Short mmCIF file of C-alpha atoms and ligand atoms in Angstrom, two decimals:
data_model
loop_
_atom_site.label_atom_id
_atom_site.label_comp_id
_atom_site.label_asym_id
_atom_site.label_seq_id
_atom_site.Cartn_x
_atom_site.Cartn_y
_atom_site.Cartn_z
CA MET F 1 204.03 176.86 128.14
CA ILE F 2 202.36 176.29 124.78
CA LYS F 3 204.46 175.57 121.73
CA VAL F 4 203.32 176.49 118.24
CA PHE F 5 204.77 175.27 114.96
CA ILE F 6 203.66 176.95 111.72
CA GLU F 7 204.09 175.53 108.24
CA GLY F 8 203.12 177.05 104.89
CA HIS F 9 201.74 180.40 106.12
CA SER F 10 202.83 183.50 108.04
CA TYR F 11 199.85 184.31 110.27
CA LYS F 12 201.96 184.12 113.40
CA HIS F 13 200.58 187.26 115.00
CA ASP F 14 196.94 186.25 114.37
CA LEU F 15 197.54 182.78 115.80
CA PHE F 16 199.27 184.26 118.84
CA GLU F 17 196.24 186.48 119.55
CA LEU F 18 193.79 183.59 119.06
CA ILE F 19 195.71 181.07 121.17
CA ARG F 20 196.05 183.67 123.91
CA VAL F 21 192.25 183.86 124.08
CA PHE F 22 192.14 180.13 124.88
CA PHE F 23 195.01 180.18 127.36
CA PRO F 24 195.20 183.65 128.97
CA GLY F 25 198.40 184.22 130.91
CA GLU F 26 200.18 181.14 129.45
CA GLU F 27 203.51 181.61 127.75
CA ILE F 28 203.32 180.93 124.00
CA GLU F 29 206.49 179.99 122.13
CA PHE F 30 206.75 179.72 118.35
CA ILE F 31 209.23 176.98 117.44
CA ASN F 32 211.10 176.56 114.18
CA GLU F 33 211.23 172.79 114.09
CA ASP F 34 208.34 170.41 114.56
CA ASP F 35 208.75 168.78 117.96
CA THR F 36 205.90 166.32 118.52
CA ASP F 37 207.81 164.66 121.38
CA THR F 38 207.55 167.70 123.62
CA GLU F 39 205.75 167.34 126.95
CA GLU F 40 204.21 170.77 126.46
CA LEU F 41 200.99 171.33 124.56
CA LEU F 42 202.02 171.60 120.90
CA ILE F 43 199.86 173.27 118.26
CA HIS F 44 200.83 172.48 114.70
CA SER F 45 199.20 174.78 112.13
CA SER F 46 199.72 174.28 108.42
CA LEU F 47 198.44 175.56 105.11
CA LEU F 48 198.61 173.15 102.20
CA ASP F 49 198.45 175.38 99.17
CA ARG F 50 198.28 173.09 96.12
CA ALA F 51 197.23 173.69 92.51
CA ASP F 52 194.09 171.56 92.87
CA TYR F 53 193.29 171.97 96.57
CA ASN F 54 193.88 174.27 99.58
CA LEU F 55 193.68 172.86 103.08
CA ALA F 56 194.03 174.47 106.52
CA CYS F 57 195.12 171.91 109.05
CA SER F 58 195.60 171.95 112.84
CA LYS F 59 197.02 169.17 114.97
CA ILE F 60 197.21 169.27 118.75
CA TYR F 61 199.78 167.14 120.58
CA LYS F 62 199.89 166.57 124.32
CA ASP F 63 202.69 164.59 125.98
CA GLY F 64 203.80 163.59 122.52
CA ASN F 65 200.40 162.18 121.49
CA LEU F 66 198.18 163.54 118.74
CA ILE F 67 194.92 164.36 120.55
CA LYS F 68 193.03 166.36 117.90
CA GLU F 69 193.26 167.02 114.18
CA ILE F 70 191.06 169.38 112.14
CA ILE F 71 191.30 169.80 108.37
CA ILE F 72 189.31 172.50 106.55
CA ASN F 73 188.96 172.56 102.76
CA ILE F 74 189.37 176.23 101.87
CA ASP F 75 187.98 175.76 98.35
CA ASP F 76 184.59 174.93 99.88
CA ILE F 77 184.32 178.43 101.40
CA HIS F 78 182.78 181.25 99.36
CA ILE F 79 181.71 184.42 101.19
CA GLN F 80 180.65 187.58 99.41
CA GLY F 81 182.47 190.60 100.78
CA ILE F 82 185.41 188.63 102.16
CA SER F 83 188.64 188.55 100.15
CA LYS F 84 190.39 185.28 99.29
CA SER F 85 193.30 186.09 101.62
CA ARG F 86 190.87 186.73 104.49
CA ILE F 87 189.12 183.44 103.74
CA ILE F 88 192.45 181.59 103.94
CA LYS F 89 193.37 183.32 107.20
CA ASN F 90 189.90 182.56 108.61
CA ALA F 91 190.17 178.88 107.67
CA ILE F 92 193.55 178.60 109.43
CA LYS F 93 192.17 180.30 112.55
CA LYS F 94 188.96 178.23 112.40
CA SER F 95 190.93 174.98 112.32
CA ILE F 96 192.81 176.14 115.45
CA TYR F 97 189.56 177.20 117.13
CA ASP F 98 187.84 173.88 116.39
CA SER F 99 190.76 171.86 117.65
CA LEU F 100 191.11 173.84 120.91
CA ILE F 101 187.52 174.61 121.88
CA ASN F 102 186.92 171.29 123.65
CA LEU F 103 190.18 171.49 125.57
CA ILE F 104 188.99 174.42 127.70
CA ASP F 105 186.08 174.84 130.13
CA GLY F 106 185.20 178.43 129.28
CA GLU F 107 183.60 180.02 126.25
CA VAL F 108 185.13 182.03 123.40
CA PRO F 109 182.23 184.37 122.55
CA TRP F 110 184.06 186.27 119.79
CA GLY F 111 185.13 183.06 118.02
CA ILE F 112 188.11 183.61 115.75
CA LEU F 113 187.75 187.40 115.67
CA THR F 114 190.76 188.90 117.41
CA GLY F 115 190.72 192.40 115.88
CA ILE F 116 189.61 195.46 117.79
CA ARG F 117 186.88 196.54 115.35
CA PRO F 118 184.39 193.66 114.96
CA ILE F 119 181.59 195.88 113.64
CA LYS F 120 183.67 196.60 110.51
CA VAL F 121 183.29 192.90 109.63
CA SER F 122 179.50 193.09 109.91
CA HIS F 123 179.44 196.25 107.75
CA ASP F 124 181.51 194.53 105.06
CA LEU F 125 179.16 191.54 105.08
CA ILE F 126 176.01 193.69 105.05
CA ASN F 127 177.44 195.67 102.10
CA ASN F 128 177.73 192.44 100.11
CA ASN F 129 174.84 190.29 101.36
CA LYS F 130 171.31 191.59 101.16
CA ASP F 131 170.01 189.05 103.62
CA ILE F 132 170.69 189.80 107.31
CA TYR F 133 170.02 186.14 108.23
CA GLU F 134 172.82 185.15 105.86
CA VAL F 135 175.14 187.70 107.52
CA LYS F 136 174.32 186.20 110.91
CA ARG F 137 174.94 182.69 109.59
CA ILE F 138 178.35 183.72 108.22
CA LEU F 139 179.34 185.36 111.50
CA MET F 140 178.38 182.24 113.42
CA ASP F 141 179.64 179.56 110.98
CA GLU F 142 182.68 181.17 109.43
CA PHE F 143 183.85 183.24 112.39
CA ARG F 144 182.54 180.94 115.17
CA ILE F 145 180.98 183.98 116.87
CA HIS F 146 178.33 183.22 119.49
CA LYS F 147 174.74 183.86 118.48
CA ASP F 148 174.17 186.80 120.85
CA LYS F 149 177.42 188.55 119.82
CA ALA F 150 176.58 188.02 116.12
CA GLN F 151 173.15 189.61 116.71
CA LEU F 152 174.78 192.48 118.61
CA MET F 153 177.21 193.06 115.72
CA ILE F 154 174.32 193.26 113.26
CA ASP F 155 172.16 195.48 115.47
CA ILE F 156 175.01 197.95 116.02
CA ALA F 157 176.02 197.99 112.35
CA MET F 158 172.43 198.61 111.25
CA SER F 159 172.02 201.50 113.71
CA GLN F 160 175.29 203.08 112.50
CA ARG F 161 174.64 202.96 108.77
CA LYS F 162 172.72 206.26 108.56
CA HIS F 163 175.79 207.99 110.06
CA ILE F 164 178.28 206.30 107.72
CA TYR F 165 176.56 206.01 104.32
CA PRO F 166 176.55 207.44 101.74
CA LEU F 167 180.32 207.97 101.96
CA VAL F 168 181.26 211.62 101.44
CA GLU F 169 184.80 212.14 100.19
CA ASN F 170 185.49 215.63 101.55
CA LYS F 171 183.95 215.07 105.00
CA TYR F 172 186.26 214.69 108.00
CA SER F 173 186.43 214.83 111.79
CA LEU F 174 188.98 216.47 114.05
CA TYR F 175 190.45 214.88 117.18
CA ILE F 176 192.33 217.15 119.58
CA GLY F 177 194.36 215.53 122.36
CA ILE F 178 195.18 217.26 125.64
CA PRO F 179 197.49 214.86 127.51
CA PHE F 180 197.22 216.23 131.04
CA CYS F 181 195.41 214.87 134.09
CA PRO F 182 195.03 215.98 137.69
CA SER F 183 196.67 212.69 138.78
CA ARG F 184 197.28 209.26 137.31
CA CYS F 185 194.63 206.52 137.68
CA SER F 186 196.08 203.09 138.46
CA TYR F 187 194.56 201.22 135.48
CA CYS F 188 195.33 203.81 132.80
CA SER F 189 198.08 203.78 130.20
CA PHE F 190 196.89 206.66 128.03
CA PRO F 191 199.58 209.26 127.42
CA ALA F 192 198.90 211.79 130.17
CA PHE F 193 201.07 213.92 132.41
CA ALA F 194 200.03 215.10 135.85
CA VAL F 195 199.49 218.87 135.59
CA GLY F 196 201.33 219.43 138.87
CA ASN F 197 202.86 222.74 139.91
CA ASN F 198 204.79 223.37 136.74
CA TYR F 199 202.14 224.91 134.50
CA ASP F 200 204.69 226.32 132.04
CA LYS F 201 204.73 223.19 129.95
CA VAL F 202 200.92 223.23 129.72
CA GLY F 203 201.02 226.79 128.39
CA ARG F 204 203.62 225.86 125.77
CA TYR F 205 201.61 222.78 124.85
CA VAL F 206 198.43 224.83 124.31
CA ASP F 207 200.33 227.36 122.14
CA THR F 208 201.76 224.54 120.00
CA LEU F 209 198.37 222.82 119.75
CA ILE F 210 196.74 226.06 118.57
CA TYR F 211 199.50 226.48 115.98
CA GLU F 212 198.84 222.92 114.78
CA ILE F 213 195.05 223.49 114.54
CA LYS F 214 195.69 226.62 112.45
CA GLY F 215 198.00 224.57 110.22
CA ILE F 216 195.26 221.95 109.79
CA LYS F 217 192.82 224.72 108.81
CA GLU F 218 195.09 225.67 105.88
CA ILE F 219 195.48 222.04 104.79
CA MET F 220 191.77 221.18 105.00
CA GLU F 221 190.49 224.37 103.31
CA GLY F 222 187.28 223.67 101.35
CA LYS F 223 186.50 220.38 103.11
CA TRP F 224 183.61 219.80 105.54
CA LEU F 225 184.49 219.46 109.23
CA ASN F 226 181.79 217.07 110.46
CA THR F 227 182.61 216.47 114.15
CA VAL F 228 185.16 217.61 116.74
CA TYR F 229 186.33 215.61 119.76
CA ILE F 230 188.61 217.09 122.42
CA GLY F 231 189.93 214.17 124.47
CA GLY F 232 192.99 213.14 126.41
CA GLY F 233 194.04 212.81 129.17
CA THR F 234 191.57 215.17 130.74
CA PRO F 235 191.14 218.38 128.71
CA THR F 236 189.46 220.07 131.68
CA SER F 237 192.55 219.61 133.85
CA ILE F 238 194.14 222.65 132.21
CA LYS F 239 193.01 226.20 133.05
CA SER F 240 189.60 227.17 131.78
CA ARG F 241 191.05 230.09 129.78
CA ASP F 242 193.55 227.77 128.05
CA LEU F 243 190.88 225.25 127.07
CA GLU F 244 188.77 228.19 125.89
CA ARG F 245 191.64 229.31 123.63
CA VAL F 246 191.71 225.84 122.04
CA ILE F 247 187.94 225.68 121.48
CA ALA F 248 187.86 229.27 120.18
CA THR F 249 190.61 228.44 117.68
CA VAL F 250 188.50 225.60 116.29
CA LYS F 251 185.40 227.80 116.11
CA GLU F 252 187.30 230.58 114.31
CA SER F 253 189.25 228.32 111.95
CA PHE F 254 186.46 226.15 110.58
CA LYS F 255 182.89 226.77 109.47
CA SER F 256 181.36 226.19 112.89
CA GLU F 257 177.77 226.16 111.56
CA ASP F 258 178.60 222.95 109.63
CA ILE F 259 180.06 221.09 112.64
CA ARG F 260 177.42 218.50 113.56
CA GLU F 261 178.85 217.47 116.94
CA PHE F 262 181.36 218.98 119.35
CA THR F 263 182.53 216.86 122.28
CA VAL F 264 184.76 217.81 125.19
CA GLU F 265 185.84 214.94 127.43
CA ALA F 266 185.41 216.64 130.79
CA GLY F 267 186.21 213.26 132.34
CA ARG F 268 187.37 213.68 135.90
CA PRO F 269 184.80 215.37 138.13
CA ASP F 270 187.59 216.91 140.21
CA THR F 271 188.46 219.16 137.24
CA LEU F 272 184.97 220.59 136.93
CA ASP F 273 183.56 223.71 138.52
CA MET F 274 180.95 226.23 137.46
CA GLU F 275 183.52 228.43 135.66
CA MET F 276 184.81 225.53 133.55
CA LEU F 277 181.37 224.14 132.69
CA LYS F 278 179.94 227.59 131.91
CA MET F 279 182.86 228.31 129.59
CA ILE F 280 182.38 224.99 127.73
CA LYS F 281 178.65 225.59 127.42
CA SER F 282 179.15 229.17 126.20
CA MET F 283 181.36 227.80 123.40
CA GLU F 284 178.36 225.77 122.16
CA VAL F 285 179.88 222.38 122.92
CA ASP F 286 177.01 219.92 122.75
CA ARG F 287 178.48 216.76 124.26
CA ILE F 288 180.60 216.25 127.38
CA SER F 289 181.72 213.25 129.43
CA ILE F 290 181.65 213.10 133.19
CA ASN F 291 183.12 209.72 134.07
CA PRO F 292 182.51 207.92 137.33
CA GLN F 293 184.23 204.60 136.33
CA THR F 294 182.46 203.22 139.43
CA MET F 295 180.00 204.61 141.96
CA ASN F 296 181.58 202.64 144.83
CA PRO F 297 183.72 204.88 147.07
CA LYS F 298 186.11 202.09 148.09
CA THR F 299 186.98 201.23 144.50
CA LEU F 300 187.32 204.88 143.58
CA GLU F 301 189.95 205.25 146.26
CA LYS F 302 191.74 202.06 145.17
CA ILE F 303 192.08 203.15 141.56
CA GLY F 304 193.51 206.53 142.55
CA ARG F 305 190.85 208.81 141.09
CA ASN F 306 191.38 211.34 143.88
CA HIS F 307 187.74 212.44 144.02
CA ASP F 308 184.63 211.25 145.77
CA ILE F 309 181.17 210.14 144.67
CA LYS F 310 179.63 213.44 145.81
CA SER F 311 181.73 215.35 143.27
CA ILE F 312 180.55 213.07 140.45
CA ILE F 313 176.94 213.81 141.32
CA SER F 314 177.41 217.53 141.92
CA SER F 315 179.38 218.17 138.73
CA TYR F 316 176.85 216.12 136.76
CA ASN F 317 173.95 218.13 138.22
CA MET F 318 175.77 221.38 137.50
CA ALA F 319 176.20 220.34 133.87
CA LYS F 320 172.54 219.28 133.61
CA ASP F 321 171.39 222.61 135.05
CA LEU F 322 173.52 224.44 132.48
CA GLY F 323 171.58 222.57 129.79
CA PHE F 324 174.19 220.35 128.10
CA ASP F 325 172.49 218.37 125.36
CA ILE F 326 174.37 215.10 125.78
CA ILE F 327 176.28 213.90 128.82
CA ASN F 328 178.21 210.64 128.59
CA MET F 329 179.37 208.56 131.54
CA ASP F 330 182.21 206.00 131.32
CA ILE F 331 182.35 203.00 133.62
CA ILE F 332 184.83 200.12 133.84
CA LEU F 333 183.87 196.50 134.56
CA GLY F 334 186.36 194.23 136.31
CA LEU F 335 187.96 196.80 138.58
CA ALA F 336 189.84 195.10 141.41
CA GLY F 337 187.58 193.92 144.22
CA GLU F 338 184.29 194.65 142.44
CA ASP F 339 181.64 191.98 142.03
CA LEU F 340 178.27 191.86 140.32
CA LYS F 341 176.58 193.63 143.24
CA ASP F 342 179.00 196.57 142.97
CA VAL F 343 178.32 196.91 139.25
CA ALA F 344 174.56 196.73 139.90
CA TYR F 345 174.97 199.53 142.45
CA THR F 346 176.95 201.68 140.00
CA LEU F 347 174.31 201.15 137.31
CA ASN F 348 171.45 202.04 139.66
CA GLU F 349 173.20 205.23 140.72
CA ILE F 350 173.81 206.16 137.08
CA GLU F 351 170.18 205.44 136.27
CA LYS F 352 169.16 208.06 138.85
CA LEU F 353 171.38 210.63 137.10
CA ASP F 354 169.87 209.75 133.71
CA PRO F 355 172.73 210.53 131.26
CA GLU F 356 172.15 210.36 127.49
CA ASN F 357 175.20 208.11 126.85
CA LEU F 358 176.82 205.34 128.87
CA THR F 359 180.15 203.81 127.79
CA VAL F 360 180.95 200.47 129.35
CA HIS F 361 184.62 199.43 129.31
CA THR F 362 185.98 196.06 130.31
CA LEU F 363 189.20 196.45 132.27
CA ALA F 364 192.26 196.08 130.06
CA LEU F 365 195.48 195.28 131.87
CA LYS F 366 197.74 197.57 129.92
CA ARG F 367 201.49 197.77 130.06
CA GLY F 368 202.46 201.12 131.49
CA SER F 369 199.57 201.23 133.97
CA ARG F 370 200.28 200.95 137.70
CA LEU F 371 197.70 198.15 137.97
CA PHE F 372 199.53 196.04 135.39
CA ASN F 373 202.78 196.42 137.27
CA LYS F 374 201.21 195.46 140.57
CA ASN F 375 200.08 192.22 138.95
CA GLU F 376 196.92 191.99 141.02
CA ASN F 377 194.80 188.87 140.73
CA HIS F 378 191.87 189.51 138.43
CA ASP F 379 190.78 185.89 137.93
CA GLU F 380 187.67 186.28 140.02
CA ALA F 381 186.63 189.42 138.20
CA SER F 382 187.36 187.75 134.87
CA ASN F 383 184.82 185.00 135.58
CA GLU F 384 182.20 187.56 136.39
CA ILE F 385 182.78 189.95 133.50
CA GLN F 386 180.36 188.11 131.22
CA ARG F 387 177.60 188.46 133.80
CA MET F 388 178.53 192.09 134.41
CA LEU F 389 178.25 192.81 130.68
CA LYS F 390 174.86 191.10 130.59
CA LEU F 391 173.73 193.17 133.54
CA THR F 392 174.80 196.43 131.89
CA GLU F 393 173.09 195.35 128.67
CA ALA F 394 169.83 194.72 130.56
CA LYS F 395 170.07 197.96 132.52
CA ALA F 396 170.84 200.00 129.40
CA ALA F 397 167.75 198.55 127.70
CA GLU F 398 165.66 199.23 130.81
CA ILE F 399 166.64 202.92 130.81
CA GLY F 400 165.93 203.27 127.09
CA MET F 401 169.46 203.05 125.70
CA PHE F 402 170.67 201.00 122.76
CA PRO F 403 174.21 199.83 121.89
CA TYR F 404 175.61 202.04 119.11
CA TYR F 405 179.34 201.35 118.98
CA LEU F 406 181.61 198.59 120.09
CA TYR F 407 185.32 197.92 120.16
CA ARG F 408 187.74 195.54 121.72
CA GLN F 409 191.23 195.98 123.15
CA LYS F 410 194.18 193.72 123.69
CA GLN F 411 194.61 192.35 127.21
CA MET F 412 190.99 192.83 128.24
CA VAL F 413 189.96 190.86 131.30
CA GLY F 414 187.72 188.05 129.98
CA ASN F 415 188.56 188.97 126.36
CA LEU F 416 185.23 190.69 125.83
CA GLU F 417 184.31 194.16 124.59
CA ASN F 418 183.65 197.85 125.26
CA ILE F 419 180.18 199.08 124.33
CA GLY F 420 178.79 202.58 123.93
CA TYR F 421 175.07 202.90 124.74
CA SER F 422 172.89 205.85 123.85
CA LYS F 423 169.38 207.15 124.06
CA LEU F 424 167.74 207.35 120.65
CA GLY F 425 169.14 210.15 118.49
CA LYS F 426 171.85 211.03 121.02
CA GLU F 427 174.60 208.70 119.80
CA SER F 428 178.06 210.18 119.23
CA ILE F 429 178.80 210.46 115.51
CA TYR F 430 182.51 210.91 116.21
CA ASN F 431 182.73 207.60 118.10
CA ILE F 432 181.10 205.78 115.17
CA SER F 433 183.39 207.47 112.60
CA MET F 434 186.51 206.79 114.61
CA MET F 435 185.70 203.11 115.10
CA GLU F 436 184.35 202.21 111.69
CA GLU F 437 187.04 204.05 109.70
CA LYS F 438 184.91 205.25 106.80
CA GLU F 439 185.75 208.92 107.25
CA THR F 440 189.01 210.88 107.49
CA ILE F 441 190.03 211.78 111.03
CA ILE F 442 192.67 214.46 111.48
CA GLY F 443 194.51 214.21 114.80
CA ALA F 444 196.01 217.22 116.58
CA GLY F 445 198.03 217.00 119.77
CA LEU F 446 200.59 214.72 121.34
CA GLY F 447 200.39 211.15 120.01
CA ALA F 448 197.20 211.86 118.00
CA VAL F 449 196.86 209.77 114.86
CA SER F 450 195.50 211.11 111.55
CA LYS F 451 193.73 208.57 109.36
CA ILE F 452 193.11 209.63 105.78
CA TYR F 453 190.27 207.58 104.29
CA ASN F 454 189.90 207.10 100.55
CA PRO F 455 186.33 205.96 99.75
CA LYS F 456 187.34 205.09 96.15
CA ASP F 457 189.46 202.14 97.19
CA ASN F 458 188.41 201.84 100.84
CA THR F 459 191.96 202.41 102.09
CA ILE F 460 193.39 204.35 105.01
CA LYS F 461 196.72 206.14 105.28
CA ARG F 462 197.88 206.69 108.87
CA LEU F 463 200.07 209.48 110.19
CA PRO F 464 200.88 209.49 113.92
CA ASN F 465 201.97 212.69 115.68
CA PHE F 466 205.05 212.59 117.91
CA LYS F 467 204.49 210.77 121.19
CA GLY F 468 207.24 212.58 123.07
CA LEU F 469 206.41 216.02 124.51
CA LYS F 470 209.78 217.50 123.58
CA GLU F 471 209.50 216.46 119.93
CA TYR F 472 205.88 217.57 119.75
CA LEU F 473 206.75 221.04 121.06
CA ASN F 474 209.88 221.51 118.96
CA ARG F 475 209.08 219.90 115.62
CA MET F 476 205.60 221.18 114.83
CA ASP F 477 206.42 222.68 111.40
CA GLU F 478 207.78 219.31 110.33
CA LEU F 479 204.58 217.62 111.51
CA ILE F 480 202.34 220.08 109.66
CA GLU F 481 204.41 219.61 106.50
CA LYS F 482 203.95 215.83 106.77
CA LYS F 483 200.17 216.25 107.09
CA LYS F 484 200.16 218.56 104.08
CA ASN F 485 202.14 216.05 102.02
CA LEU F 486 199.75 213.25 102.90
CA ILE F 487 196.53 215.16 102.32
CA ILE F 488 197.20 217.65 99.55
CA ARG F 489 199.86 215.94 97.45
C1 SAM T 1 191.24 208.28 127.61
S1 SAM T 1 190.33 207.93 129.03
C2 SAM T 1 189.96 209.63 129.35
C3 SAM T 1 188.88 209.87 130.32
C4 SAM T 1 189.07 210.90 131.40
N1 SAM T 1 190.40 211.34 131.55
C5 SAM T 1 188.62 210.26 132.70
O1 SAM T 1 189.47 209.68 133.36
O2 SAM T 1 187.46 210.33 133.02
C6 SAM T 1 188.81 207.27 128.41
C7 SAM T 1 188.22 206.13 129.18
O3 SAM T 1 188.96 204.95 128.97
C8 SAM T 1 188.66 204.05 130.00
N2 SAM T 1 189.91 203.35 130.38
C9 SAM T 1 191.11 203.89 130.60
N3 SAM T 1 192.00 202.92 130.90
C10 SAM T 1 191.34 201.74 130.85
C11 SAM T 1 191.69 200.38 131.07
N4 SAM T 1 192.92 200.03 131.39
N5 SAM T 1 190.73 199.44 130.93
C12 SAM T 1 189.46 199.78 130.59
N6 SAM T 1 189.07 201.04 130.38
C13 SAM T 1 189.99 202.02 130.51
C14 SAM T 1 188.05 204.83 131.16
O4 SAM T 1 186.70 204.47 131.31
C15 SAM T 1 188.19 206.27 130.69
O5 SAM T 1 187.11 207.05 131.11
S1 SF4 T 2 191.65 207.54 133.28
FE1 SF4 T 2 191.54 209.64 132.63
S2 SF4 T 2 192.19 210.87 134.42
FE2 SF4 T 2 192.82 208.79 134.78
S3 SF4 T 2 194.95 208.78 134.08
FE3 SF4 T 2 193.65 208.01 132.38
S4 SF4 T 2 193.22 209.78 131.16
FE4 SF4 T 2 193.98 210.54 133.14
#
C-alpha cells in the first residue's frame, strides 16, 4: 500500500497515474490527513503558491522517516508553448518523479507524461520553438522523457506535420463503428458482440447505422470529407451485402472523389473470403487491415482468435492478389507465454508477407476482457516488453518502415506505447488525425465519439454516441439532433 497526501493543489488523478507507473499493481490510497508515522510508504505532495514565489515540493516517508525531499521553484521554468497551469502541474509531477526514481530498479521511459497522446506535446513545442534541439531538451529536462523516446516523439511529429498543417476548418473525417465479431478474443474489451445465430439484430443495426450516416450527410453539407474509417469490432463479420450497403451509403452521401483515404478494418482472417474481399475492393476501399496479433499457433489458440496461421496467410495473399493498395497488420506484444523469440518469429513471418503498415500494440490489461479477469501473471512479459519494442523498431526499419503515429493506453504491460509503422507515403491519414486531434472526426455507430475541432481556439467538443445497443437502435433521431446542435448551431 502507498499512501499519498496532497496539499495546495488538486492534481490527484495525475499523481495517481504517475505513482502507478512507479509501483504497478500496488494499492494507492489518498489520505486526508498527513500521517508521517505510517509504516507504509507515504508520498507528500504540496504546492506552495505565494505572491512572491511558487514551489512544488515532494517528501517521501518510509517507516515514519523522511527519506527524500525535492523542491522545485516553478518561477524558474519558462517554456514557450506550455501554459502556466501545465507548467505548475509538470513541476508537481517532476518533484514526485525525482523523489521516486531512485527508489525503484526499473526505468520510467516516458518520464512524467501519463497522457495517451504524447505526440501532441511535441507538436505544441515544435509550434512554439523553432529549434528542434531545444524541443528535445525540453522533453528530456522538463518532462524527464528518455532520450530515445524524446527523439521518437520528434521524428513522428515531424513526419505527421504535412498531414496536419495547414489546419483546414471545414475538413473532417468519418469513423463508422460495427460492433460485431465472430467470437470474443480474451484480451479485448472493445464493445463487440458475437454475431452468433441471431442475425436479426445485425440487420437492424445496419439499418440504423445507414440512417445515421444519412443524417450526418445533411449536417455536414458543404464540408470536405477527408478520410473514412470503418472499424469495430470486426466490420467484415457481418454479411458482405450488409457491409456493402454501409460503404455504398458513404459513397452516395458524400463527394467520394474528395475522400483521400478509405479504410475497412477487415481484422479477423476468419471473416474474409473472396466474396468479401472482392466486394470491398470493388467499392474502391484503399486500405484494409488483416490482423495476425501473433504468428505463433499456440498463442493464437490461447487468446481465442478461433483461426489458424494458414488463414492469415491465405486471406492476406488473396487481398494482395486483388490489388489492395495498403494492407495493415496489427500485432500485440506481451501476450501470455510469448517471449522475445516468439516476437522475432512473428516479425519474420510478417516480413515475408510484406504489408505496407504494421501496428504494434503493447498488451493492455483492460477491465472487461477475459484476460484481465483471469488475472494471469504477466510479470515476465512485462520485463521483456522493452526489448520486444526495440526488436520491432529494428525490424520495421530493416523492412523500410518508419514510425508515423504513437499512442499510449492505461494499464499497458510495462507502461510503454503502441506504434504504427508505415512504408513511405503509405501512412494512414485517419490514424494521424484521430490521434493528434487537429481535425473534426464525426463518429457513427454504437459508442462512436464525435470530436468537433475548432482551429481558431484549438478546442475540441466531444459527443459520444450511446454505448448500449438498445438505446442506439431506438434513439437515433435524438442522437442526430444532438450532432446537429453541436455542429450547426
Ligand atoms: C478494435 S481492435 C479491432 C481489430 C479486429 N477486430 C481484429 O481483431 O483484428 C484493434 C486492435 O486493437 C488491439 N487490441 C485489442 N485489445 C487489446 C489489448 N487489450 N491490448 C493491446 N492491444 C489490443 C489488437 O491488435 C486489435 O487488432
Ligand atoms: S480483438 Fe477484434 S475480433 Fe477480437 S474481440 Fe476485439 S474487436 Fe473482436
